[in-house]
Tab-separated table of C-alpha atoms and ligand atoms in Angstrom:
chain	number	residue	atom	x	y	z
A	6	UNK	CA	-45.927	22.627	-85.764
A	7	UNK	CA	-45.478	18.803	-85.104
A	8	UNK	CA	-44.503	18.253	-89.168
A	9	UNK	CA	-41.904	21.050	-88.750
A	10	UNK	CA	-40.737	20.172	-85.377
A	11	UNK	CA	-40.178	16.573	-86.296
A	12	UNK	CA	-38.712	17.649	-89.834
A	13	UNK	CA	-36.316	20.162	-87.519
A	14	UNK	CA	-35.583	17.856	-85.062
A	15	UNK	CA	-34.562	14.606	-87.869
A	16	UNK	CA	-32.015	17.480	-89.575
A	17	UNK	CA	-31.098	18.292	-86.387
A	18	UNK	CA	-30.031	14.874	-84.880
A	19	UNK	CA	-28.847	13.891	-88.440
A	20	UNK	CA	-26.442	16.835	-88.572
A	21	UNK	CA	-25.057	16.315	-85.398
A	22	UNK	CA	-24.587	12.603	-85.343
A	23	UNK	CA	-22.747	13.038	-88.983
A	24	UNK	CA	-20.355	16.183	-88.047
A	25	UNK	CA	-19.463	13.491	-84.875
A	26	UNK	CA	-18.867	10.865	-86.869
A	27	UNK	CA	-17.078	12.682	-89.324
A	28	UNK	CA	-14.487	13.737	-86.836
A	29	UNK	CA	-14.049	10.291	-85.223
A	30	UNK	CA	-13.148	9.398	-88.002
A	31	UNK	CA	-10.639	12.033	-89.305
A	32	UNK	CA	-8.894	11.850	-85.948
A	33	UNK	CA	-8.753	7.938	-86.187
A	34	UNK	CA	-7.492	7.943	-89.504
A	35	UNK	CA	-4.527	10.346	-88.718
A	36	UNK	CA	-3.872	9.181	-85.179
A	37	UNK	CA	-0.865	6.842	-86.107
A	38	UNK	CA	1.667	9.557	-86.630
A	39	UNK	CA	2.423	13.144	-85.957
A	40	UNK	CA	1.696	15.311	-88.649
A	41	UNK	CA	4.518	16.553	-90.569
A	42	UNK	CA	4.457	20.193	-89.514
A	43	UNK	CA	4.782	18.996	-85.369
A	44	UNK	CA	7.090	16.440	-85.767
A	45	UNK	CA	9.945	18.322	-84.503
A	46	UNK	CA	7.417	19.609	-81.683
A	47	UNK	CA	5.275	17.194	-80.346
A	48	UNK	CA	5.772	13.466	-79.566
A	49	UNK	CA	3.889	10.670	-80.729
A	50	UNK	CA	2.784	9.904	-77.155
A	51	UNK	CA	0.814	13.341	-77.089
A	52	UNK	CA	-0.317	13.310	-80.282
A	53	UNK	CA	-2.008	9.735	-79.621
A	54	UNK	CA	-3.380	11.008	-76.039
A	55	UNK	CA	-4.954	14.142	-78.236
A	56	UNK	CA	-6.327	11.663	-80.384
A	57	UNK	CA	-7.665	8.999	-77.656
A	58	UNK	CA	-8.872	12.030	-75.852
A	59	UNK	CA	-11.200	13.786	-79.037
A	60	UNK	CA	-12.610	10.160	-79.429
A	61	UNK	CA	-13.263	9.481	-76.019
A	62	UNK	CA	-15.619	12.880	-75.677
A	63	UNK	CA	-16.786	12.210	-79.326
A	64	UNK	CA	-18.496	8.740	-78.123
A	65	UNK	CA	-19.940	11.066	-74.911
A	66	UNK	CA	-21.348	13.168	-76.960
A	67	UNK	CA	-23.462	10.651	-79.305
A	68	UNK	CA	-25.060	9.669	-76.460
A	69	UNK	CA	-25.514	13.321	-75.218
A	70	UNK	CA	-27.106	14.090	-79.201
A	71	UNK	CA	-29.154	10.812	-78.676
A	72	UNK	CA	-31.003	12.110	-75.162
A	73	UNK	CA	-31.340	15.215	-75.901
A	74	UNK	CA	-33.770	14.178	-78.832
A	75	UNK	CA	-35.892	11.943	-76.430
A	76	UNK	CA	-36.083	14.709	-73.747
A	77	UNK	CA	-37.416	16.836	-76.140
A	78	UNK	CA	-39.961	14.088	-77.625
A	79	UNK	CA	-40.883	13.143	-74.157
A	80	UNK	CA	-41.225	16.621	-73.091
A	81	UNK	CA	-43.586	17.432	-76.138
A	82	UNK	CA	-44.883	14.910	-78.128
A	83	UNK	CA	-45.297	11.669	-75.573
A	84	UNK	CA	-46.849	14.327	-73.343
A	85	UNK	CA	-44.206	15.166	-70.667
A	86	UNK	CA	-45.250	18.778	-69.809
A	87	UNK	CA	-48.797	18.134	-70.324
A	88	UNK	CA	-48.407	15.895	-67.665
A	89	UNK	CA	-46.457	18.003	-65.764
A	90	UNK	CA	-48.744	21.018	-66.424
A	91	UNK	CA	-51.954	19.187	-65.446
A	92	UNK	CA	-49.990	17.297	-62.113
A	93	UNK	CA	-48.992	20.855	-61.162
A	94	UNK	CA	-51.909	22.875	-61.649
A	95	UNK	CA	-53.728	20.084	-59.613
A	96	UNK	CA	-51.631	21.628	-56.477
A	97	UNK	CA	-51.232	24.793	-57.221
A	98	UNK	CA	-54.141	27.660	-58.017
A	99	UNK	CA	-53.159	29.071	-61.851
A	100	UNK	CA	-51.215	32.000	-61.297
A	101	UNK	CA	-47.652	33.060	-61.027
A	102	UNK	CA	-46.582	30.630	-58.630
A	103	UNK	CA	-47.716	27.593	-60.689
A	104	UNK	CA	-45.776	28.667	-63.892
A	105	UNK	CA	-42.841	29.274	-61.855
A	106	UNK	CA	-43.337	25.797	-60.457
A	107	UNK	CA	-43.813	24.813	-63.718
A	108	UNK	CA	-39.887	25.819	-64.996
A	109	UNK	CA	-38.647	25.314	-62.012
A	110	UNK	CA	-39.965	21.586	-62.051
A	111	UNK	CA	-39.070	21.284	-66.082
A	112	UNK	CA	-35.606	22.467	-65.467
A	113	UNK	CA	-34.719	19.955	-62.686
A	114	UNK	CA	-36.061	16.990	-64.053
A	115	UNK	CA	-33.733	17.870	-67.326
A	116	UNK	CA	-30.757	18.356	-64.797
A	117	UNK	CA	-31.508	15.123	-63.267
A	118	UNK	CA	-31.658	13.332	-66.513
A	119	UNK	CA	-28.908	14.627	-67.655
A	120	UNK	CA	-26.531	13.916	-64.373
A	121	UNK	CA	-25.289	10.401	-65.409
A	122	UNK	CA	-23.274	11.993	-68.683
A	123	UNK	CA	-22.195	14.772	-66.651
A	124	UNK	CA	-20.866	12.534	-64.159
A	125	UNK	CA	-19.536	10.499	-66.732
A	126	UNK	CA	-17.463	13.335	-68.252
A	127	UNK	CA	-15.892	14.444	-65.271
A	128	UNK	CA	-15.263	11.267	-63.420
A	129	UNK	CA	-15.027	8.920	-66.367
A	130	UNK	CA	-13.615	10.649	-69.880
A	131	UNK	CA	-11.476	13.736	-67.550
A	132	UNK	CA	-10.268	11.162	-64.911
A	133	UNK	CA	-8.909	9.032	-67.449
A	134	UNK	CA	-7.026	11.181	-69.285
A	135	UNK	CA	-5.861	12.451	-65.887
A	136	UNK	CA	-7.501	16.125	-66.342
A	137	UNK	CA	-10.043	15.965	-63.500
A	138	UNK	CA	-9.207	16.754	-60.319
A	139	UNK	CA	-12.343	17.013	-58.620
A	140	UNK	CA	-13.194	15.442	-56.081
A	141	UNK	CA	-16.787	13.795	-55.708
A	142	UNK	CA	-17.100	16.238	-51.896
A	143	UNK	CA	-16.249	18.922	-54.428
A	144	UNK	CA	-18.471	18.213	-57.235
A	145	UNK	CA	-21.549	17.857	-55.050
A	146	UNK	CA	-20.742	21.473	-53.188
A	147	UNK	CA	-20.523	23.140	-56.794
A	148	UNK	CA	-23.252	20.923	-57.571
A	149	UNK	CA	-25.376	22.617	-54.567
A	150	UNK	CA	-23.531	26.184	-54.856
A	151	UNK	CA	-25.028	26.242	-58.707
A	152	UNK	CA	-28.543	25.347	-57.383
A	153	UNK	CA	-28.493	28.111	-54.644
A	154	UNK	CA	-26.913	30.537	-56.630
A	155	UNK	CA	-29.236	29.381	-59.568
A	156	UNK	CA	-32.521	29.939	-57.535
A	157	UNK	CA	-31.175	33.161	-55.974
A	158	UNK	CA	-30.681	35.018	-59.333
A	159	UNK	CA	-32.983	33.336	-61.185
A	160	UNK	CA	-35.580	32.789	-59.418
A	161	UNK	CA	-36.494	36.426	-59.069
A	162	UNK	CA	-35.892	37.472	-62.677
A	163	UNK	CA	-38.279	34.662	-63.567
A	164	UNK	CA	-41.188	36.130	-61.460
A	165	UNK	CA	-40.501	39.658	-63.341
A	166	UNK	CA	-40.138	38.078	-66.598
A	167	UNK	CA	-43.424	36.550	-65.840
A	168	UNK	CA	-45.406	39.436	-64.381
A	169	UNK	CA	-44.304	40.952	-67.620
A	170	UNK	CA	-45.616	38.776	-69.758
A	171	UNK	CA	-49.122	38.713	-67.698
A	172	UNK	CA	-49.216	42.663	-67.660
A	173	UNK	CA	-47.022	44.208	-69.984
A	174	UNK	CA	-49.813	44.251	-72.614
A	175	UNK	CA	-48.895	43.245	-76.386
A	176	UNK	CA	-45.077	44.632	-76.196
A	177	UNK	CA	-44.457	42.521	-73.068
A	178	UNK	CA	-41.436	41.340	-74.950
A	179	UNK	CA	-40.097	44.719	-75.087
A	180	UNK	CA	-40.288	45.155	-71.445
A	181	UNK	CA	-38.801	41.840	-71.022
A	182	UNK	CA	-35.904	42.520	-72.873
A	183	UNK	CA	-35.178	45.801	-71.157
A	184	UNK	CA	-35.354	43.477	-68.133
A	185	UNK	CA	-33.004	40.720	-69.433
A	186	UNK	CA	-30.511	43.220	-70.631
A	187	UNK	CA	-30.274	45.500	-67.177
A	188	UNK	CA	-30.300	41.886	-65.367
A	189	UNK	CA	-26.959	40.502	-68.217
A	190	UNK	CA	-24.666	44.051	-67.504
A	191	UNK	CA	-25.622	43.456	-63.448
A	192	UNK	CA	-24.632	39.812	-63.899
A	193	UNK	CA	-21.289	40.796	-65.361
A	194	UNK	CA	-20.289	43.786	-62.902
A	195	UNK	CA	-21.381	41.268	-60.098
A	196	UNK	CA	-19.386	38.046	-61.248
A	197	UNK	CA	-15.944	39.096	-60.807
A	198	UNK	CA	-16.796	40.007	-57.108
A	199	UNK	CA	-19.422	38.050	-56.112
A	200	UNK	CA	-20.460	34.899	-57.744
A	201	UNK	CA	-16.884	33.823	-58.919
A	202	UNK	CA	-14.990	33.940	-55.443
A	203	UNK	CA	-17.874	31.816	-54.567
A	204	UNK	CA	-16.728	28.692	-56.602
A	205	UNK	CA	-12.765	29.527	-56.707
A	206	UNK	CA	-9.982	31.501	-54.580
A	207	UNK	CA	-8.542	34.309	-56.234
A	208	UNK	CA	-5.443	35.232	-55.142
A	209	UNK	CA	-3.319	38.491	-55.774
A	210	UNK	CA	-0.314	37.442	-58.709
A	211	UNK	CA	2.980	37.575	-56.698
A	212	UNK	CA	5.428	36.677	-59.204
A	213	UNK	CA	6.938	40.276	-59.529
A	214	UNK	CA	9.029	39.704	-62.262
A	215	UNK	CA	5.855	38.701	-64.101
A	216	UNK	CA	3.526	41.343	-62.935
A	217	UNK	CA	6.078	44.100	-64.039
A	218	UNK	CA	6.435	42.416	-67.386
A	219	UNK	CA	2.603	42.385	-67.471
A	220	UNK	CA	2.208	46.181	-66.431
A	221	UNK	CA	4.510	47.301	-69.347
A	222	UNK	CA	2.494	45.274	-71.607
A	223	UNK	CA	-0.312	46.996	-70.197
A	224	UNK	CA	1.094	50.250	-70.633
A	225	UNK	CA	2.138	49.647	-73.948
A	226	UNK	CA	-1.399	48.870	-75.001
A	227	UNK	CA	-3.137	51.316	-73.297
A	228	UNK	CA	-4.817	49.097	-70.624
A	229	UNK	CA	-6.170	49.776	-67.397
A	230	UNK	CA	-7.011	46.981	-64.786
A	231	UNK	CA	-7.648	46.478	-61.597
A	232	UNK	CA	-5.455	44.070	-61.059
A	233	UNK	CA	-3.571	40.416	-61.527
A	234	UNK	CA	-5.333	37.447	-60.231
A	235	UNK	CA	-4.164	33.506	-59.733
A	236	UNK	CA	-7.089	31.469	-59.865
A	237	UNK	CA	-6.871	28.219	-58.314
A	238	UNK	CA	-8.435	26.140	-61.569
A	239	UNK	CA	-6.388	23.477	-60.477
A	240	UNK	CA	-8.788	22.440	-57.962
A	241	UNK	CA	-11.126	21.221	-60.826
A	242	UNK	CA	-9.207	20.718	-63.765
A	243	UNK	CA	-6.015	20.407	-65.402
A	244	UNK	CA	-6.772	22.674	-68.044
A	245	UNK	CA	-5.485	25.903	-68.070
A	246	UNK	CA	-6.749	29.613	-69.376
A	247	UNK	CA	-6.718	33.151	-68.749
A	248	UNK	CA	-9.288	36.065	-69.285
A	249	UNK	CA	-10.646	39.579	-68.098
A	250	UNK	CA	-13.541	39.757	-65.947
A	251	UNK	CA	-15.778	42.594	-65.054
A	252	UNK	CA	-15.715	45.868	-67.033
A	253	UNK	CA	-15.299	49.466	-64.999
A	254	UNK	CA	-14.308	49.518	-61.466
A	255	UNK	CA	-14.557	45.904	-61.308
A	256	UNK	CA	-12.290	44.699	-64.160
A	257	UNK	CA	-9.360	42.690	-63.438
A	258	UNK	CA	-6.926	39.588	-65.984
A	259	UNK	CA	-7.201	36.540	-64.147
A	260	UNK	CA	-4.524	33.607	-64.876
A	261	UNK	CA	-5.334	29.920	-64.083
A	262	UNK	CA	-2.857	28.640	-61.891
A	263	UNK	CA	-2.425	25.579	-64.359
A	264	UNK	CA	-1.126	28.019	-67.143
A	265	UNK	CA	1.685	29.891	-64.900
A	266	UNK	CA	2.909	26.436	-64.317
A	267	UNK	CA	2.746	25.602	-68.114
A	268	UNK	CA	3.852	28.584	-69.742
A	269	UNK	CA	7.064	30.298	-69.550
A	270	UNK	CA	7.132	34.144	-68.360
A	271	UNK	CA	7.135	35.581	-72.019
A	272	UNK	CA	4.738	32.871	-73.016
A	273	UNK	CA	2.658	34.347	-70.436
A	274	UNK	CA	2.795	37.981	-71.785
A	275	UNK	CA	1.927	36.515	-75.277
A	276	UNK	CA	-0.883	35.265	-73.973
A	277	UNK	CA	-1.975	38.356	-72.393
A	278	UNK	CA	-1.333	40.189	-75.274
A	279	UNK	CA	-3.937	37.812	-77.035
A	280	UNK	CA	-6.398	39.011	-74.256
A	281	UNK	CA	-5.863	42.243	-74.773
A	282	UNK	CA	-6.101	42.051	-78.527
A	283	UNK	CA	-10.018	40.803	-77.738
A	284	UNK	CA	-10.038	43.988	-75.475
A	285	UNK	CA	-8.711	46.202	-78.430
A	286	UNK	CA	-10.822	45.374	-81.259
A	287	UNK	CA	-13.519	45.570	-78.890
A	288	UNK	CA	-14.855	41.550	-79.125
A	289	UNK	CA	-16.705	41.454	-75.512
A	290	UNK	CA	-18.960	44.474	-76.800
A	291	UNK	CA	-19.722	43.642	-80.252
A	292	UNK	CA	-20.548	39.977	-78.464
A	293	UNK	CA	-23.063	41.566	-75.964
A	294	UNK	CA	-24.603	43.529	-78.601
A	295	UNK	CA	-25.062	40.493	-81.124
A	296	UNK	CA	-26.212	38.700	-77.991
A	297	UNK	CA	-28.983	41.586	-77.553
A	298	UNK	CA	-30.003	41.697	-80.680
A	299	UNK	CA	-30.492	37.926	-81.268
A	300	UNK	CA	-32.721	38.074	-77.691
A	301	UNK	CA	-34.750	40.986	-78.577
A	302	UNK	CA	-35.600	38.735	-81.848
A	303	UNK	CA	-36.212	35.925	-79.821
A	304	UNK	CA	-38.727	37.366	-77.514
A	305	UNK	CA	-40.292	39.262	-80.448
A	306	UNK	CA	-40.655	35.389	-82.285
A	307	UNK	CA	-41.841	34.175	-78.609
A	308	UNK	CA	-44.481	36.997	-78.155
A	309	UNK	CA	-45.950	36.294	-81.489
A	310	UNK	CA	-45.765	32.525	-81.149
A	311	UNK	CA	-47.046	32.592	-77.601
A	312	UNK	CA	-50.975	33.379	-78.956
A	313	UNK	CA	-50.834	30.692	-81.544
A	314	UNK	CA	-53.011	27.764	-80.297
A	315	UNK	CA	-50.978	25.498	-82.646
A	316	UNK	CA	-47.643	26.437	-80.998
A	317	UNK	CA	-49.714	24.649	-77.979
A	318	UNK	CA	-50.982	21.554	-79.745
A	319	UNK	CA	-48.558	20.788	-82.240
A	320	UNK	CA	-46.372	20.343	-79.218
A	321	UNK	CA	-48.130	18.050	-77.132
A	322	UNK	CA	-49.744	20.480	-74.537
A	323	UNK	CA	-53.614	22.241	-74.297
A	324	UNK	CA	-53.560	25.624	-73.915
A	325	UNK	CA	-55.570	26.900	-70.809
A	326	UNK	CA	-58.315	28.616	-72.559
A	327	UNK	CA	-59.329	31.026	-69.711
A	328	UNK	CA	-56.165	31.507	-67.478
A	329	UNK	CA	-52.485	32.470	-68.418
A	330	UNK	CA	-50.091	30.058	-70.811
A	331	UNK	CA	-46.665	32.191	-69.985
A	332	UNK	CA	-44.729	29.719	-67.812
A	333	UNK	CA	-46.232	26.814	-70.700
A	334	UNK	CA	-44.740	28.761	-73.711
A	335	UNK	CA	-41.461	29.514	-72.474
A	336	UNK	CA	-40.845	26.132	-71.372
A	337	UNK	CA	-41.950	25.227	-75.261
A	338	UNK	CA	-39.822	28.081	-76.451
A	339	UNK	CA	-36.672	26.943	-74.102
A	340	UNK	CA	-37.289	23.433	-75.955
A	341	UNK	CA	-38.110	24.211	-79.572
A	342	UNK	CA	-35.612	26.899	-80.437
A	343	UNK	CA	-32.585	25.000	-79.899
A	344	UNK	CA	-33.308	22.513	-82.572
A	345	UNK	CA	-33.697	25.670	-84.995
A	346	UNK	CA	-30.869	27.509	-84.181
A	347	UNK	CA	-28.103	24.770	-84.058
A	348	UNK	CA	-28.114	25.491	-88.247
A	349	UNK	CA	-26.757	29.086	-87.280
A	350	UNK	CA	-23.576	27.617	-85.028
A	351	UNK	CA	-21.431	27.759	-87.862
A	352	UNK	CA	-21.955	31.411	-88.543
A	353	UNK	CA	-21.065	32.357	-84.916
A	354	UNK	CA	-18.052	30.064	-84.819
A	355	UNK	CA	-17.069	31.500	-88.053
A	356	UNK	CA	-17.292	35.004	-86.693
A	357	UNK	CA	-15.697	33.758	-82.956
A	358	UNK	CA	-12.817	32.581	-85.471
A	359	UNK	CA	-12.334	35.757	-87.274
A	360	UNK	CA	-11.289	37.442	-83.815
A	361	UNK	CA	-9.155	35.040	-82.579
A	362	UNK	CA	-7.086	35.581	-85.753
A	363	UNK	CA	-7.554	39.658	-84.633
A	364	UNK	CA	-6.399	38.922	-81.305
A	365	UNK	CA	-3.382	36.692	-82.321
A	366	UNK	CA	-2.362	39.926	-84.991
A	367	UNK	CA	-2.852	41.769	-82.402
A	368	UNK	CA	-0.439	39.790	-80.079
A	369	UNK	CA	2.104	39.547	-82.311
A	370	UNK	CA	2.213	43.237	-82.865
A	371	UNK	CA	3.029	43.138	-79.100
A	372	UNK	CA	5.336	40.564	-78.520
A	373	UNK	CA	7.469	38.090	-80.889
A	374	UNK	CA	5.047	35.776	-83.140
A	375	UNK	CA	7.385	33.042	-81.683
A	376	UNK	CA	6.282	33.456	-78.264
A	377	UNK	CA	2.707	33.405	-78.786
A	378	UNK	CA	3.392	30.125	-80.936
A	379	UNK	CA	5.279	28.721	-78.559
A	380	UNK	CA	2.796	29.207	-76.159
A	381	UNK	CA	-0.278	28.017	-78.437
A	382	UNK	CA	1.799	24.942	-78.947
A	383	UNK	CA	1.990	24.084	-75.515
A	384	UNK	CA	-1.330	24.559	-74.461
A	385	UNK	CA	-2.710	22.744	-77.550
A	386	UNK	CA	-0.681	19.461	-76.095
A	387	UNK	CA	-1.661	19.917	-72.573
A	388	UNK	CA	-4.847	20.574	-72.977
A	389	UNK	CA	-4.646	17.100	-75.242
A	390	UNK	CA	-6.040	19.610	-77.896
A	391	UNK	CA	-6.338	17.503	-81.154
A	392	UNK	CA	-3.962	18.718	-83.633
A	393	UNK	CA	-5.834	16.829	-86.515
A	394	UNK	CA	-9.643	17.905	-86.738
A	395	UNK	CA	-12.142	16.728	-89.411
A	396	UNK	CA	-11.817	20.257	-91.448
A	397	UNK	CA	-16.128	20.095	-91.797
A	398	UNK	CA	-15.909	19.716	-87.916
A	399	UNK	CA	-13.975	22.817	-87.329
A	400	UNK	CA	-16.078	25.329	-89.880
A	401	UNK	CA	-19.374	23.998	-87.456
A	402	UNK	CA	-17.950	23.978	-84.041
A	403	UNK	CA	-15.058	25.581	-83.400
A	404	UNK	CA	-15.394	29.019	-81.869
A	405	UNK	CA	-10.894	28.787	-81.618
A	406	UNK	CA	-9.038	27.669	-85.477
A	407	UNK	CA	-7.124	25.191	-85.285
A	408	UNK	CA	-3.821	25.107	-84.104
A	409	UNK	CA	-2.700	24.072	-87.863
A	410	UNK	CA	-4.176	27.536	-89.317
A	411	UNK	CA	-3.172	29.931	-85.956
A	412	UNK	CA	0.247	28.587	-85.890
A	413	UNK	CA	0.826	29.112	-90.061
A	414	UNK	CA	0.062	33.019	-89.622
A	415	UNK	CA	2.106	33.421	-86.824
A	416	UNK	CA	4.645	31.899	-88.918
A	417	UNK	CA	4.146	34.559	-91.939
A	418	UNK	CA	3.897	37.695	-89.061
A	419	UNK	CA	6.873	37.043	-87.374
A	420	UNK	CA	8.560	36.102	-91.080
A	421	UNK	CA	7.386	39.327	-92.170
A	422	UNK	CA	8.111	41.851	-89.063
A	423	UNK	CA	10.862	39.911	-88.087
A	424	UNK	CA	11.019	40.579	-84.414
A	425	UNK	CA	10.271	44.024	-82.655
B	512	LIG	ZN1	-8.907	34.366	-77.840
């Protein structure tokens, strides 16, 4: 386990650092002028704030790569969660309580250590490219909302996730799953509701002129919802989106406020219309179900790992010979599988790409191409949304295609069903 968890971990760091430093410099290199197809359409001002603004968060995120390999050798290898283990379990009886202790413990030390780029992000790389607008009262009360919120959901579907493991015999990762799958579809019809008007105000959309041009959309595609919401994103960011929340009863299209200050009215249907497309062809489901799937093989890897002695040793911990190792192999599992499955981000991306393309067809079967274009166009430059990726970059990370690729097929479908 050490020999392939270094080997892993080497590809893994390699990879990363490479794709990042591929992109730096691809954006670098074509930062000087606007590329040919925007040159009518963007200044050279935004195109160099895009540009300043990928390399700024491409420098964060070496560093991020960079600790994220030494947490993980610290936690394993140098010994960390032995330590941590042993300092625990010289406190606590070995039972449930100690393993939840145990992730608890390992899951605030990591949030601690990772603070400083965090901070960094918002108040450094955001601030100066004038997209934060948090301030530091604010981030500490989402900072302490998260935690509460955190150890009120969590912390109970730990204890059952562990009482699982300790009782559920040799399919305890069945039962688990069962469990993580019930607690995912409560999460979702709770969020909209619950959790989210926790963390922002959602207000009612009053723009009627709008709304009714939103309702025949609607209509047109067959849509209920609950209703239009204005969220106040502004509070945080200067970025702007829109999305559904909640499915049944609880399902409502909620529009940043940042975006109905960007976008004109029709820009704003054709970005619905995008929305909906998701909502047509079905994305959210076939999501959850991939999702499901890739946990139930997960837990099924976990539950067979969990009874190797080597996954123990080769990872810098002992094994408690006579008591339970649950909380000690999830933390291991939490840690190790990461470096694995980075190598399958491209295929997800790839597949996230493939239904933005459905949802754009499916917006400009709704509305004019040009709108949607128009729209994409602005929130590519205010969202200082490079317009120049590293092409290598894009295949591994990018769950959106680039504005280049979207914008060329909205070309050819409104060239081809002229408008309707
Ligand atoms: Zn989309």
């Amino acid at each position: 386990m050490t020999l392939l968890l270094a080997a892993g971990l080497l590809a893994h760091v390699g990879l990363r650092l490479w794709l990042n430093a591929r992109q730096v410099r691809h954006v670098a290199m074509h930062r000087a002028v606007v590329p040919q197809a925007y040159a009518q359409t963007m200044a050279l001002a935004d195109h160099q704030k895009a540009a300043d603004y990928t390399l700024a968060k491409a420098r964060l995120a070496q560093w991020d790569i960079l600790l994220d390999a030494v947490l993980l050798l610290g936690w394993t290898l140098l010994g960390g969660l032995q330590a941590l283990n042993q300092w625990l379990l010289e406190w606590l009886q070995p039972g449930l309580l100690q393993q939840i202790a145990l992730i608890v413990a390992f899951m605030l030390v990591g949030g601690v250590i990772g603070l400083p780029l965090s901070l960094l992000q918002t108040f450094g790389v955001e601030q100066r490219f004038g997209f934060n607008k948090m301030t530091p009262v604010l981030w500490l009360s989402d900072l302490f909302k998260g935690l509460l919120v955190g150890a009120v959901l969590g912390l109970p579907l730990l204890a059952l996730v562990l009482w699982l493991m300790q009782t559920g015999g040799s399919l305890w990762w069945l039962w688990v799953w069962g469990a993580l799958v019930v607690w995912q579809l409560f999460l979702m019809a709770i969020a909209p509701n619950v959790i989210m008007p926790l963390f922002n105000k959602f207000s009612p959309l009053e723009d009627d002129a709008l709304k009714a041009r939103v309702q025949a959309l609607m209509q047109r595609a067959g849509f209920q919802a609950k209703g239009f919401f204005v969220m106040d994103g502004s509070r945080r960011s200067a970025h702007s989106n829109a999305f559904f929340t909640g499915f049944g009863a609880s399902k409502r299209v909620v529009f940043f406020d940042t975006l109905l200050k960007q976008l004109s009215p029709a820009e704003m249907e054709a970005v619905l219309a995008h929305e909906l497309g998701h909502f047509k062809h079905k994305h959210i489901v076939k999501m959850m179900v991939v999702s499901f799937a890739t946990t139930l093989a997960g837990l099924a890897l976990l539950g067979w790992l969990a009874q190797q002695v080597w996954f123990y040793t080769g990872l810098g911990v002992l094994p408690n010979m006579n008591g339970s190792n649950d909380g000690l192999a999830l933390v291991l599992f939490m840690l190790v599988v990461p470096v694995f499955s980075f190598f399958l981000v491209p295929l997800s991306s790839w597949r996230s790409r493939v239904q933005e393309f459905e949802a754009d067809a499916y917006a400009a079967s709704q509305t004019p191409a040009a709108d949607l274009a128009a729209a994409l166009l602005k929130l590519y430059q205010d969202n200082a949304s490079t317009l120049t990726p590293d092409p290598l970059f894009v295949k591994f990370y990018y769950s959106h295609p680039p504005a280049s690729e979207r914008l060329a097929r909205m070309q050819a479908a409104g060239a081809a069903g002229g408008t309707a």
